[in-house]
Amino acid sequence: MEKNFLSKIYDNITHNPPMVLTLGFAIVITIGALLLRMPFFSRSGNETSLIDALFVAASASCVTGLTPVNTLEHWNSYGHLLLIVLIQIGGLGVMSITSMIPLILGKKIGLSSRQILKEQLNVESLEGMIALFKYVLFFSFGVELIGAMILAIRFVPIFGLAKGLWVSIFHSISAFCNAGFDILGDSIYPFRDDLLVNSTLCGLVIIGGLGFVVTSELFRRRSFEKISTHSKLVLSLTGILLAVGTLGFFILEKDGGVLVGEGLGASLTESFFQSTVARTAGFYSVKLENIKDSTALLLAGLMFIGGSPGSTAGGIKTTTFGVLILSTIAVIRGEDEPVLFKRHIGEETVRKALAIFAVSVTIIISVSFILTITEKAGLVEIFYETVSALATVGASMGITSNLSNIGKILITICMYLGRIGPMTMAFAFGMKTRKSLIRYPESFISIG
């Protein structure tokens, strides 16, 4: 009887892809926290507190980058290795890593595993799933390798061959996975004017944030006109948001802000870097605790939007933002449905985008409200931290290390929800997916 009960639970979990992903990340975070707590991984040889270990494990596994301790100073080489492993798992996804084993052994990947990969990569059908999965692995490791080789040009002469290569590999993986962890001690600030380091990290962050479906289409079709509407929307919005973020940061901070005293070239480099990493890697090339409130709100908006579906980035995603904007424009114009590149957007897509937006805003407001009670920090700093956590960005205005235990737990939950997605968790725990057979009479409700 007990065996049948456990077997039924196992079947229910394995046949529910969102549940597998939700529990998978929870297991990885738990294992990571238990390991990081051990004295073996700390530079001092002392045990790390459970709350801090859990926070860092969640941040790494959810490719966020927020940390209550200095990554370079607190963790030793083994700790750094463990962190980058967690980042790689979090960036590619739990199922991608576990599915590598049968792929290496030459065995077939089962239907249930393919369904979970479909959910993780955020694609519509199972057709070509294994080919896409192979592409994800080879493309990711290939881009990370190229990124590390370029960064080595700068880091090897500074740190020596062995350490320089390790620093290059660590930051290449961290950037591509949109994590933002660094082992330089002060992120990219010492290299804020270095075009090689800045452009390489920005390139890795952007490529990782586009989504594997988009990069795959670009390689296969090599023409903007031939790619899907989804990819066109992703590329268009990515370009617009990068430009808006760069210009906005430059204008706001050049006059009396963190860019004062910097030359034009350095100011534009730092502005572009901050615009890029706001979606969604927690590196920084300026002291974020010194930026203006207006700049913080601008960056929070970019963080909230984040990257694109099926990528290593977080946020509500560029496509969600795009669908909401197009739907709003359609309502203003009195049109029946939003249209993009001579294709209409379905009602179900619009509803899903609205739900993701509403749930995300609700979480941010709720957590920010509680943190204003539990933490000794300003509203802007708290709001920035909360958005950064839920969007898995990892940027902070300097309050992470001063958070109370309650604050750390709430931010940890935000990072976890942001990585798996609030809607994924809702579906995992039983949200209705079938259409109701009951049709109620329509009621008029005044809006606006």
CSV table of C-alpha atoms in Angstrom, one decimal:
chain,number,residue,atom,x,y,z
A,1,MET,CA,0.0,0.0,0.0
A,2,GLU,CA,2.8,2.4,1.0
A,3,LYS,CA,4.7,1.4,-2.2
A,4,ASN,CA,1.7,2.2,-4.4
A,5,PHE,CA,1.3,5.5,-2.6
A,6,LEU,CA,4.9,6.5,-3.1
A,7,SER,CA,4.8,5.2,-6.7
A,8,LYS,CA,1.8,7.4,-7.4
A,9,ILE,CA,3.5,10.5,-6.0
A,10,TYR,CA,6.6,9.8,-8.1
A,11,ASP,CA,4.4,9.4,-11.2
A,12,ASN,CA,2.6,12.6,-10.5
A,13,ILE,CA,5.9,14.5,-10.1
A,14,THR,CA,7.6,13.0,-13.2
A,15,HIS,CA,4.6,13.6,-15.4
A,16,ASN,CA,4.4,17.3,-14.3
A,17,PRO,CA,7.4,19.1,-16.0
A,18,PRO,CA,6.9,22.4,-14.0
A,19,MET,CA,7.0,20.4,-10.8
A,20,VAL,CA,10.2,18.6,-11.8
A,21,LEU,CA,11.9,21.9,-12.6
A,22,THR,CA,10.6,23.5,-9.4
A,23,LEU,CA,11.8,20.7,-7.2
A,24,GLY,CA,15.0,20.3,-9.2
A,25,PHE,CA,16.2,23.8,-8.5
A,26,ALA,CA,15.2,23.4,-4.8
A,27,ILE,CA,17.3,20.3,-4.5
A,28,VAL,CA,20.3,21.9,-6.2
A,29,ILE,CA,20.0,24.9,-3.9
A,30,THR,CA,19.7,22.7,-0.8
A,31,ILE,CA,22.8,20.6,-1.7
A,32,GLY,CA,24.7,23.7,-2.6
A,33,ALA,CA,23.8,25.4,0.7
A,34,LEU,CA,24.9,22.3,2.8
A,35,LEU,CA,28.2,22.2,1.0
A,36,LEU,CA,28.9,25.9,1.2
A,37,ARG,CA,28.3,25.9,4.9
A,38,MET,CA,31.3,23.5,5.4
A,39,PRO,CA,34.6,25.1,6.6
A,40,PHE,CA,36.3,23.3,3.7
A,41,PHE,CA,35.0,25.9,1.2
A,42,SER,CA,35.7,29.1,3.2
A,43,ARG,CA,39.0,31.0,3.1
A,44,SER,CA,39.0,31.4,6.9
A,45,GLY,CA,38.4,27.7,7.6
A,46,ASN,CA,35.3,28.6,9.6
A,47,GLU,CA,31.8,27.4,9.1
A,48,THR,CA,29.6,29.8,7.1
A,49,SER,CA,26.2,30.5,8.6
A,50,LEU,CA,23.3,28.5,7.2
A,51,ILE,CA,21.4,31.6,6.2
A,52,ASP,CA,24.3,33.0,4.3
A,53,ALA,CA,25.2,29.6,2.7
A,54,LEU,CA,21.5,29.2,1.6
A,55,PHE,CA,21.5,32.8,0.2
A,56,VAL,CA,24.6,32.3,-1.8
A,57,ALA,CA,23.6,28.9,-3.1
A,58,ALA,CA,20.3,30.2,-4.2
A,59,SER,CA,22.0,33.2,-5.8
A,60,ALA,CA,24.4,31.0,-7.7
A,61,SER,CA,21.9,28.4,-8.8
A,62,CYS,CA,19.4,31.0,-9.8
A,63,VAL,CA,22.2,32.9,-11.6
A,64,THR,CA,21.5,36.1,-9.7
A,65,GLY,CA,24.7,37.4,-8.2
A,66,LEU,CA,23.5,38.9,-4.9
A,67,THR,CA,25.7,37.9,-2.0
A,68,PRO,CA,26.0,38.9,1.6
A,69,VAL,CA,29.7,38.1,1.6
A,70,ASN,CA,32.6,39.1,-0.7
A,71,THR,CA,33.0,36.2,-3.1
A,72,LEU,CA,36.8,36.7,-3.4
A,73,GLU,CA,37.5,37.2,0.3
A,74,HIS,CA,35.1,34.7,1.9
A,75,TRP,CA,35.4,31.6,-0.4
A,76,ASN,CA,38.6,29.7,-1.2
A,77,SER,CA,39.4,28.2,-4.6
A,78,TYR,CA,37.2,25.1,-3.9
A,79,GLY,CA,34.4,27.5,-2.9
A,80,HIS,CA,34.8,29.4,-6.2
A,81,LEU,CA,34.8,26.1,-8.1
A,82,LEU,CA,31.6,25.0,-6.4
A,83,LEU,CA,30.0,28.4,-7.1
A,84,ILE,CA,30.8,28.2,-10.8
A,85,VAL,CA,29.4,24.7,-11.0
A,86,LEU,CA,26.1,25.9,-9.4
A,87,ILE,CA,26.1,28.9,-11.8
A,88,GLN,CA,26.5,26.5,-14.8
A,89,ILE,CA,23.7,24.3,-13.6
A,90,GLY,CA,21.5,27.2,-13.0
A,91,GLY,CA,22.3,28.8,-16.3
A,92,LEU,CA,21.7,25.8,-18.5
A,93,GLY,CA,19.0,24.4,-16.3
A,94,VAL,CA,18.8,21.4,-14.0
A,95,MET,CA,17.3,19.1,-16.7
A,96,SER,CA,19.9,20.1,-19.3
A,97,ILE,CA,22.7,19.0,-17.0
A,98,THR,CA,21.1,15.7,-16.0
A,99,SER,CA,20.2,14.9,-19.6
A,100,MET,CA,23.8,15.2,-20.6
A,101,ILE,CA,24.6,11.8,-19.0
A,102,PRO,CA,22.5,9.6,-21.3
A,103,LEU,CA,23.5,11.8,-24.2
A,104,ILE,CA,27.2,11.1,-23.5
A,105,LEU,CA,26.6,7.4,-23.0
A,106,GLY,CA,24.8,7.3,-26.4
A,107,LYS,CA,21.4,6.4,-24.9
A,108,LYS,CA,18.0,7.9,-25.9
A,109,ILE,CA,16.4,10.6,-23.9
A,110,GLY,CA,12.9,9.5,-22.8
A,111,LEU,CA,9.6,11.2,-23.6
A,112,SER,CA,9.1,12.5,-20.1
A,113,SER,CA,12.6,14.1,-20.1
A,114,ARG,CA,11.9,15.7,-23.5
A,115,GLN,CA,8.7,17.2,-22.1
A,116,ILE,CA,10.7,18.7,-19.2
A,117,LEU,CA,13.3,20.0,-21.5
A,118,LYS,CA,10.5,21.6,-23.6
A,119,GLU,CA,9.2,23.4,-20.5
A,120,GLN,CA,12.7,24.5,-19.5
A,121,LEU,CA,13.7,25.8,-22.9
A,122,ASN,CA,10.3,27.4,-23.3
A,123,VAL,CA,9.5,26.0,-26.8
A,124,GLU,CA,6.1,25.1,-28.3
A,125,SER,CA,6.6,21.5,-29.4
A,126,LEU,CA,8.7,18.4,-28.9
A,127,GLU,CA,9.7,18.4,-32.6
A,128,GLY,CA,13.5,18.8,-33.0
A,129,MET,CA,13.9,18.8,-29.2
A,130,ILE,CA,17.0,16.7,-29.0
A,131,ALA,CA,18.7,18.6,-31.8
A,132,LEU,CA,17.9,21.9,-30.0
A,133,PHE,CA,19.2,20.4,-26.7
A,134,LYS,CA,22.5,19.4,-28.4
A,135,TYR,CA,22.8,22.9,-29.9
A,136,VAL,CA,22.2,24.4,-26.4
A,137,LEU,CA,25.1,22.4,-24.9
A,138,PHE,CA,27.6,22.9,-27.7
A,139,PHE,CA,26.7,26.5,-28.2
A,140,SER,CA,26.9,27.4,-24.5
A,141,PHE,CA,30.2,25.7,-23.9
A,142,GLY,CA,31.6,27.0,-27.1
A,143,VAL,CA,30.6,30.7,-26.4
A,144,GLU,CA,32.0,30.4,-22.8
A,145,LEU,CA,35.3,29.0,-24.2
A,146,ILE,CA,35.7,31.8,-26.7
A,147,GLY,CA,34.8,34.4,-24.0
A,148,ALA,CA,37.4,32.9,-21.7
A,149,MET,CA,40.1,32.9,-24.4
A,150,ILE,CA,39.4,36.6,-25.1
A,151,LEU,CA,39.4,37.6,-21.4
A,152,ALA,CA,42.6,35.6,-20.9
A,153,ILE,CA,44.4,38.2,-23.2
A,154,ARG,CA,43.9,40.7,-20.4
A,155,PHE,CA,43.9,38.6,-17.2
A,156,VAL,CA,46.8,36.2,-17.9
A,157,PRO,CA,49.4,39.1,-18.0
A,158,ILE,CA,48.0,40.4,-14.8
A,159,PHE,CA,47.5,37.3,-12.7
A,160,GLY,CA,49.8,34.8,-14.4
A,161,LEU,CA,49.0,31.8,-16.5
A,162,ALA,CA,47.1,29.5,-14.1
A,163,LYS,CA,45.2,32.1,-12.1
A,164,GLY,CA,44.6,34.2,-15.2
A,165,LEU,CA,43.0,31.3,-17.1
A,166,TRP,CA,40.9,30.5,-14.1
A,167,VAL,CA,39.7,34.1,-13.6
A,168,SER,CA,38.9,34.2,-17.4
A,169,ILE,CA,36.9,31.0,-17.3
A,170,PHE,CA,35.0,32.0,-14.1
A,171,HIS,CA,33.9,35.3,-15.5
A,172,SER,CA,33.1,34.0,-18.9
A,173,ILE,CA,30.7,31.4,-17.4
A,174,SER,CA,29.3,33.9,-15.0
A,175,ALA,CA,28.6,36.4,-17.7
A,176,PHE,CA,27.1,34.0,-20.3
A,177,CYS,CA,24.9,32.6,-17.6
A,178,ASN,CA,23.9,36.1,-16.6
A,179,ALA,CA,25.0,35.5,-13.0
A,180,GLY,CA,27.3,38.4,-12.3
A,181,PHE,CA,29.5,36.7,-9.6
A,182,ASP,CA,33.1,37.9,-9.7
A,183,ILE,CA,36.4,36.8,-8.1
A,184,LEU,CA,38.1,40.2,-8.7
A,185,GLY,CA,36.9,41.6,-5.4
A,186,ASP,CA,35.2,44.7,-6.7
A,187,SER,CA,33.4,43.3,-9.8
A,188,ILE,CA,34.5,45.1,-13.0
A,189,TYR,CA,35.1,48.5,-11.3
A,190,PRO,CA,39.0,48.3,-11.6
A,191,PHE,CA,38.5,47.5,-15.4
A,192,ARG,CA,35.7,50.0,-16.0
A,193,ASP,CA,37.6,51.8,-18.8
A,194,ASP,CA,38.9,48.6,-20.4
A,195,LEU,CA,37.2,48.1,-23.7
A,196,LEU,CA,38.3,44.4,-24.1
A,197,VAL,CA,36.9,43.3,-20.7
A,198,ASN,CA,33.8,45.4,-21.0
A,199,SER,CA,32.9,44.5,-24.6
A,200,THR,CA,33.6,40.8,-24.0
A,201,LEU,CA,31.4,40.6,-20.8
A,202,CYS,CA,28.7,42.6,-22.5
A,203,GLY,CA,28.8,40.3,-25.5
A,204,LEU,CA,28.5,37.2,-23.3
A,205,VAL,CA,25.6,38.7,-21.3
A,206,ILE,CA,23.7,39.7,-24.4
A,207,ILE,CA,24.2,36.4,-26.2
A,208,GLY,CA,23.2,34.5,-23.1
A,209,GLY,CA,20.1,36.7,-22.6
A,210,LEU,CA,18.8,36.4,-26.2
A,211,GLY,CA,17.5,32.8,-25.7
A,212,PHE,CA,18.7,29.6,-27.4
A,213,VAL,CA,15.8,29.5,-29.9
A,214,VAL,CA,16.7,33.0,-31.1
A,215,THR,CA,20.5,32.3,-31.5
A,216,SER,CA,19.7,29.0,-33.2
A,217,GLU,CA,17.5,30.7,-35.8
A,218,LEU,CA,20.1,33.4,-36.4
A,219,PHE,CA,22.7,30.7,-37.2
A,220,ARG,CA,20.3,28.7,-39.4
A,221,ARG,CA,18.6,31.5,-41.3
A,222,ARG,CA,21.1,34.4,-41.1
A,223,SER,CA,18.5,36.9,-42.1
A,224,PHE,CA,16.2,39.1,-40.1
A,225,GLU,CA,13.4,38.7,-42.6
A,226,LYS,CA,13.5,34.9,-42.4
A,227,ILE,CA,13.4,34.4,-38.7
A,228,SER,CA,10.2,34.0,-36.6
A,229,THR,CA,8.1,36.8,-35.2
A,230,HIS,CA,9.3,35.8,-31.8
A,231,SER,CA,12.9,36.2,-32.7
A,232,LYS,CA,12.2,39.5,-34.4
A,233,LEU,CA,10.5,40.9,-31.3
A,234,VAL,CA,13.4,39.7,-29.1
A,235,LEU,CA,16.1,41.3,-31.2
A,236,SER,CA,14.2,44.5,-31.8
A,237,LEU,CA,13.4,45.0,-28.1
A,238,THR,CA,16.9,44.0,-27.0
A,239,GLY,CA,18.4,46.7,-29.2
A,240,ILE,CA,15.9,49.3,-28.1
A,241,LEU,CA,16.3,48.6,-24.4
A,242,LEU,CA,20.1,48.6,-24.7
A,243,ALA,CA,20.0,52.0,-26.4
A,244,VAL,CA,17.5,53.5,-24.0
A,245,GLY,CA,19.4,52.2,-21.0
A,246,THR,CA,22.8,53.5,-22.3
A,247,LEU,CA,21.4,57.0,-23.2
A,248,GLY,CA,19.4,57.3,-20.0
A,249,PHE,CA,22.3,56.3,-17.7
A,250,PHE,CA,24.6,58.6,-19.5
A,251,ILE,CA,22.3,61.6,-19.3
A,252,LEU,CA,21.3,61.1,-15.7
A,253,GLU,CA,24.8,60.3,-14.3
A,254,LYS,CA,27.0,62.6,-16.4
A,255,ASP,CA,25.7,65.7,-14.7
A,256,GLY,CA,26.5,65.5,-11.0
A,257,GLY,CA,26.5,61.7,-10.9
A,258,VAL,CA,28.9,58.8,-10.9
A,259,LEU,CA,30.2,59.7,-14.4
A,260,VAL,CA,31.5,63.1,-13.3
A,261,GLY,CA,35.2,63.4,-14.1
A,262,GLU,CA,35.1,60.5,-16.6
A,263,GLY,CA,35.9,61.2,-20.3
A,264,LEU,CA,33.3,60.8,-23.0
A,265,GLY,CA,34.6,57.5,-24.2
A,266,ALA,CA,34.8,56.1,-20.6
A,267,SER,CA,31.3,57.5,-19.8
A,268,LEU,CA,29.7,55.8,-22.8
A,269,THR,CA,31.5,52.5,-22.1
A,270,GLU,CA,30.3,52.5,-18.5
A,271,SER,CA,26.8,53.5,-19.5
A,272,PHE,CA,26.5,50.8,-22.1
A,273,PHE,CA,28.0,48.2,-19.6
A,274,GLN,CA,25.4,49.2,-16.9
A,275,SER,CA,22.6,49.1,-19.4
A,276,THR,CA,23.7,45.6,-20.6
A,277,VAL,CA,24.2,44.0,-17.2
A,278,ALA,CA,20.9,45.4,-15.9
A,279,ARG,CA,19.4,42.7,-18.0
A,280,THR,CA,20.3,40.5,-16.1
A,281,ALA,CA,23.9,40.1,-14.7
A,282,GLY,CA,25.0,41.6,-11.4
A,283,PHE,CA,28.4,43.0,-12.5
A,284,TYR,CA,29.0,46.7,-12.0
A,285,SER,CA,31.5,49.1,-13.4
A,286,VAL,CA,30.4,52.1,-11.2
A,287,LYS,CA,29.6,52.3,-7.5
A,288,LEU,CA,25.8,51.6,-7.6
A,289,GLU,CA,25.3,52.9,-4.1
A,290,ASN,CA,26.2,56.4,-5.4
A,291,ILE,CA,23.9,56.5,-8.3
A,292,LYS,CA,20.9,58.9,-8.3
A,293,ASP,CA,17.4,57.7,-7.4
A,294,SER,CA,16.2,58.4,-10.9
A,295,THR,CA,19.0,56.2,-12.3
A,296,ALA,CA,18.1,53.5,-9.9
A,297,LEU,CA,14.5,53.5,-11.1
A,298,LEU,CA,15.6,53.4,-14.7
A,299,LEU,CA,17.8,50.4,-14.0
A,300,ALA,CA,15.1,48.8,-12.0
A,301,GLY,CA,12.8,49.0,-15.0
A,302,LEU,CA,15.4,47.4,-17.2
A,303,MET,CA,15.9,44.7,-14.5
A,304,PHE,CA,12.2,44.0,-14.3
A,305,ILE,CA,12.0,43.4,-18.1
A,306,GLY,CA,15.1,41.3,-18.1
A,307,GLY,CA,16.2,39.0,-20.9
A,308,SER,CA,14.3,36.7,-23.3
A,309,PRO,CA,12.4,33.4,-22.9
A,310,GLY,CA,14.5,30.2,-23.0
A,311,SER,CA,17.7,32.1,-22.0
A,312,THR,CA,20.0,32.3,-19.0
A,313,ALA,CA,18.5,35.7,-18.1
A,314,GLY,CA,15.6,36.5,-15.7
A,315,GLY,CA,12.9,39.2,-15.5
A,316,ILE,CA,9.4,39.1,-16.9
A,317,LYS,CA,11.1,38.7,-20.3
A,318,THR,CA,11.3,41.1,-23.3
A,319,THR,CA,8.5,39.3,-25.1
A,320,THR,CA,6.2,39.7,-22.2
A,321,PHE,CA,6.9,43.4,-22.1
A,322,GLY,CA,6.5,43.7,-25.8
A,323,VAL,CA,3.2,41.9,-25.9
A,324,LEU,CA,1.8,44.1,-23.1
A,325,ILE,CA,2.9,47.3,-25.0
A,326,LEU,CA,1.4,46.1,-28.3
A,327,SER,CA,-1.8,45.1,-26.5
A,328,THR,CA,-2.0,48.5,-24.9
A,329,ILE,CA,-1.5,50.2,-28.3
A,330,ALA,CA,-4.2,48.0,-29.8
A,331,VAL,CA,-6.7,49.0,-27.1
A,332,ILE,CA,-5.9,52.7,-27.6
A,333,ARG,CA,-6.3,52.4,-31.3
A,334,GLY,CA,-9.6,50.5,-30.9
A,335,GLU,CA,-8.2,47.4,-32.7
A,336,ASP,CA,-9.4,43.9,-31.9
A,337,GLU,CA,-6.0,42.3,-31.4
A,338,PRO,CA,-2.3,43.4,-31.3
A,339,VAL,CA,-0.4,42.9,-34.6
A,340,LEU,CA,3.4,42.6,-35.0
A,341,PHE,CA,5.3,42.1,-38.3
A,342,LYS,CA,2.0,41.4,-40.1
A,343,ARG,CA,1.1,38.6,-37.6
A,344,HIS,CA,-1.5,38.9,-34.9
A,345,ILE,CA,-0.8,37.9,-31.2
A,346,GLY,CA,-3.3,35.4,-29.7
A,347,GLU,CA,-5.5,36.2,-26.8
A,348,GLU,CA,-4.0,33.4,-24.7
A,349,THR,CA,-0.5,34.9,-25.1
A,350,VAL,CA,-1.8,38.3,-24.0
A,351,ARG,CA,-3.5,36.8,-20.9
A,352,LYS,CA,-0.3,34.9,-20.0
A,353,ALA,CA,1.8,38.1,-20.4
A,354,LEU,CA,-0.7,40.0,-18.2
A,355,ALA,CA,-0.7,37.3,-15.5
A,356,ILE,CA,3.1,37.2,-15.4
A,357,PHE,CA,3.3,41.0,-15.1
A,358,ALA,CA,0.6,41.1,-12.4
A,359,VAL,CA,2.1,38.3,-10.3
A,360,SER,CA,5.6,39.8,-10.6
A,361,VAL,CA,4.5,43.3,-9.6
A,362,THR,CA,2.5,41.8,-6.6
A,363,ILE,CA,5.6,39.9,-5.4
A,364,ILE,CA,7.8,43.0,-5.7
A,365,ILE,CA,5.4,45.3,-3.9
A,366,SER,CA,4.7,42.7,-1.1
A,367,VAL,CA,8.3,41.9,-0.4
A,368,SER,CA,9.4,45.6,-0.6
A,369,PHE,CA,6.7,46.5,1.9
A,370,ILE,CA,7.9,43.8,4.4
A,371,LEU,CA,11.5,44.8,3.9
A,372,THR,CA,10.7,48.5,4.7
A,373,ILE,CA,9.6,47.1,8.1
A,374,THR,CA,12.4,44.7,8.8
A,375,GLU,CA,15.4,46.5,7.3
A,376,LYS,CA,17.2,49.8,8.0
A,377,ALA,CA,17.5,51.0,4.4
A,378,GLY,CA,15.8,53.5,2.2
A,379,LEU,CA,12.8,52.7,0.0
A,380,VAL,CA,14.7,53.1,-3.2
A,381,GLU,CA,17.5,50.7,-2.1
A,382,ILE,CA,15.0,48.1,-0.9
A,383,PHE,CA,12.9,48.3,-4.1
A,384,TYR,CA,16.1,48.0,-6.2
A,385,GLU,CA,17.2,45.0,-4.2
A,386,THR,CA,13.8,43.3,-4.5
A,387,VAL,CA,13.5,43.8,-8.2
A,388,SER,CA,17.1,42.7,-8.7
A,389,ALA,CA,16.4,39.5,-6.8
A,390,LEU,CA,13.1,38.6,-8.5
A,391,ALA,CA,14.6,39.4,-11.9
A,392,THR,CA,17.8,37.4,-11.0
A,393,VAL,CA,20.0,40.3,-11.8
A,394,GLY,CA,22.2,40.5,-8.7
A,395,ALA,CA,22.9,44.3,-8.7
A,396,SER,CA,22.7,46.0,-5.3
A,397,MET,CA,22.9,49.5,-4.0
A,398,GLY,CA,25.0,48.1,-1.1
A,399,ILE,CA,22.5,46.8,1.3
A,400,THR,CA,22.8,43.0,0.8
A,401,SER,CA,25.4,42.4,3.5
A,402,ASN,CA,23.3,44.3,6.0
A,403,LEU,CA,20.1,42.5,5.5
A,404,SER,CA,18.5,40.8,8.5
A,405,ASN,CA,17.9,37.1,8.5
A,406,ILE,CA,14.3,37.8,7.6
A,407,GLY,CA,15.4,40.0,4.7
A,408,LYS,CA,17.9,37.4,3.5
A,409,ILE,CA,15.2,34.7,3.5
A,410,LEU,CA,12.7,36.9,1.6
A,411,ILE,CA,15.4,37.9,-1.0
A,412,THR,CA,16.3,34.2,-1.3
A,413,ILE,CA,12.7,33.3,-2.0
A,414,CYS,CA,12.5,36.1,-4.6
A,415,MET,CA,15.6,34.7,-6.4
A,416,TYR,CA,14.1,31.2,-6.5
A,417,LEU,CA,10.8,32.4,-7.8
A,418,GLY,CA,12.5,34.6,-10.3
A,419,ARG,CA,14.6,31.7,-11.7
A,420,ILE,CA,11.8,29.1,-12.1
A,421,GLY,CA,9.1,31.7,-12.8
A,422,PRO,CA,6.1,32.5,-10.7
A,423,MET,CA,3.8,31.0,-13.3
A,424,THR,CA,5.8,27.8,-13.5
A,425,MET,CA,5.5,27.3,-9.8
A,426,ALA,CA,1.7,28.0,-10.0
A,427,PHE,CA,1.3,25.3,-12.7
A,428,ALA,CA,3.6,22.9,-10.8
A,429,PHE,CA,1.3,23.0,-7.8
A,430,GLY,CA,-2.0,22.5,-9.5
A,431,MET,CA,-3.1,25.6,-11.4
A,432,LYS,CA,-6.0,24.6,-13.7
A,433,THR,CA,-4.8,24.2,-17.3
A,434,ARG,CA,-8.0,22.8,-18.8
A,435,LYS,CA,-10.8,25.1,-20.1
A,436,SER,CA,-13.9,25.1,-18.0
A,437,LEU,CA,-17.0,23.7,-19.7
A,438,ILE,CA,-19.2,26.2,-17.8
A,439,ARG,CA,-20.0,29.4,-19.6
A,440,TYR,CA,-21.4,32.2,-17.4
A,441,PRO,CA,-23.5,35.2,-18.6
A,442,GLU,CA,-21.4,38.2,-19.4
A,443,SER,CA,-21.4,41.1,-17.0
A,444,PHE,CA,-20.5,44.7,-17.6
A,445,ILE,CA,-17.7,46.2,-15.4
A,446,SER,CA,-16.6,49.8,-15.9
A,447,ILE,CA,-12.8,50.2,-16.5
A,448,GLY,CA,-10.8,53.3,-16.3
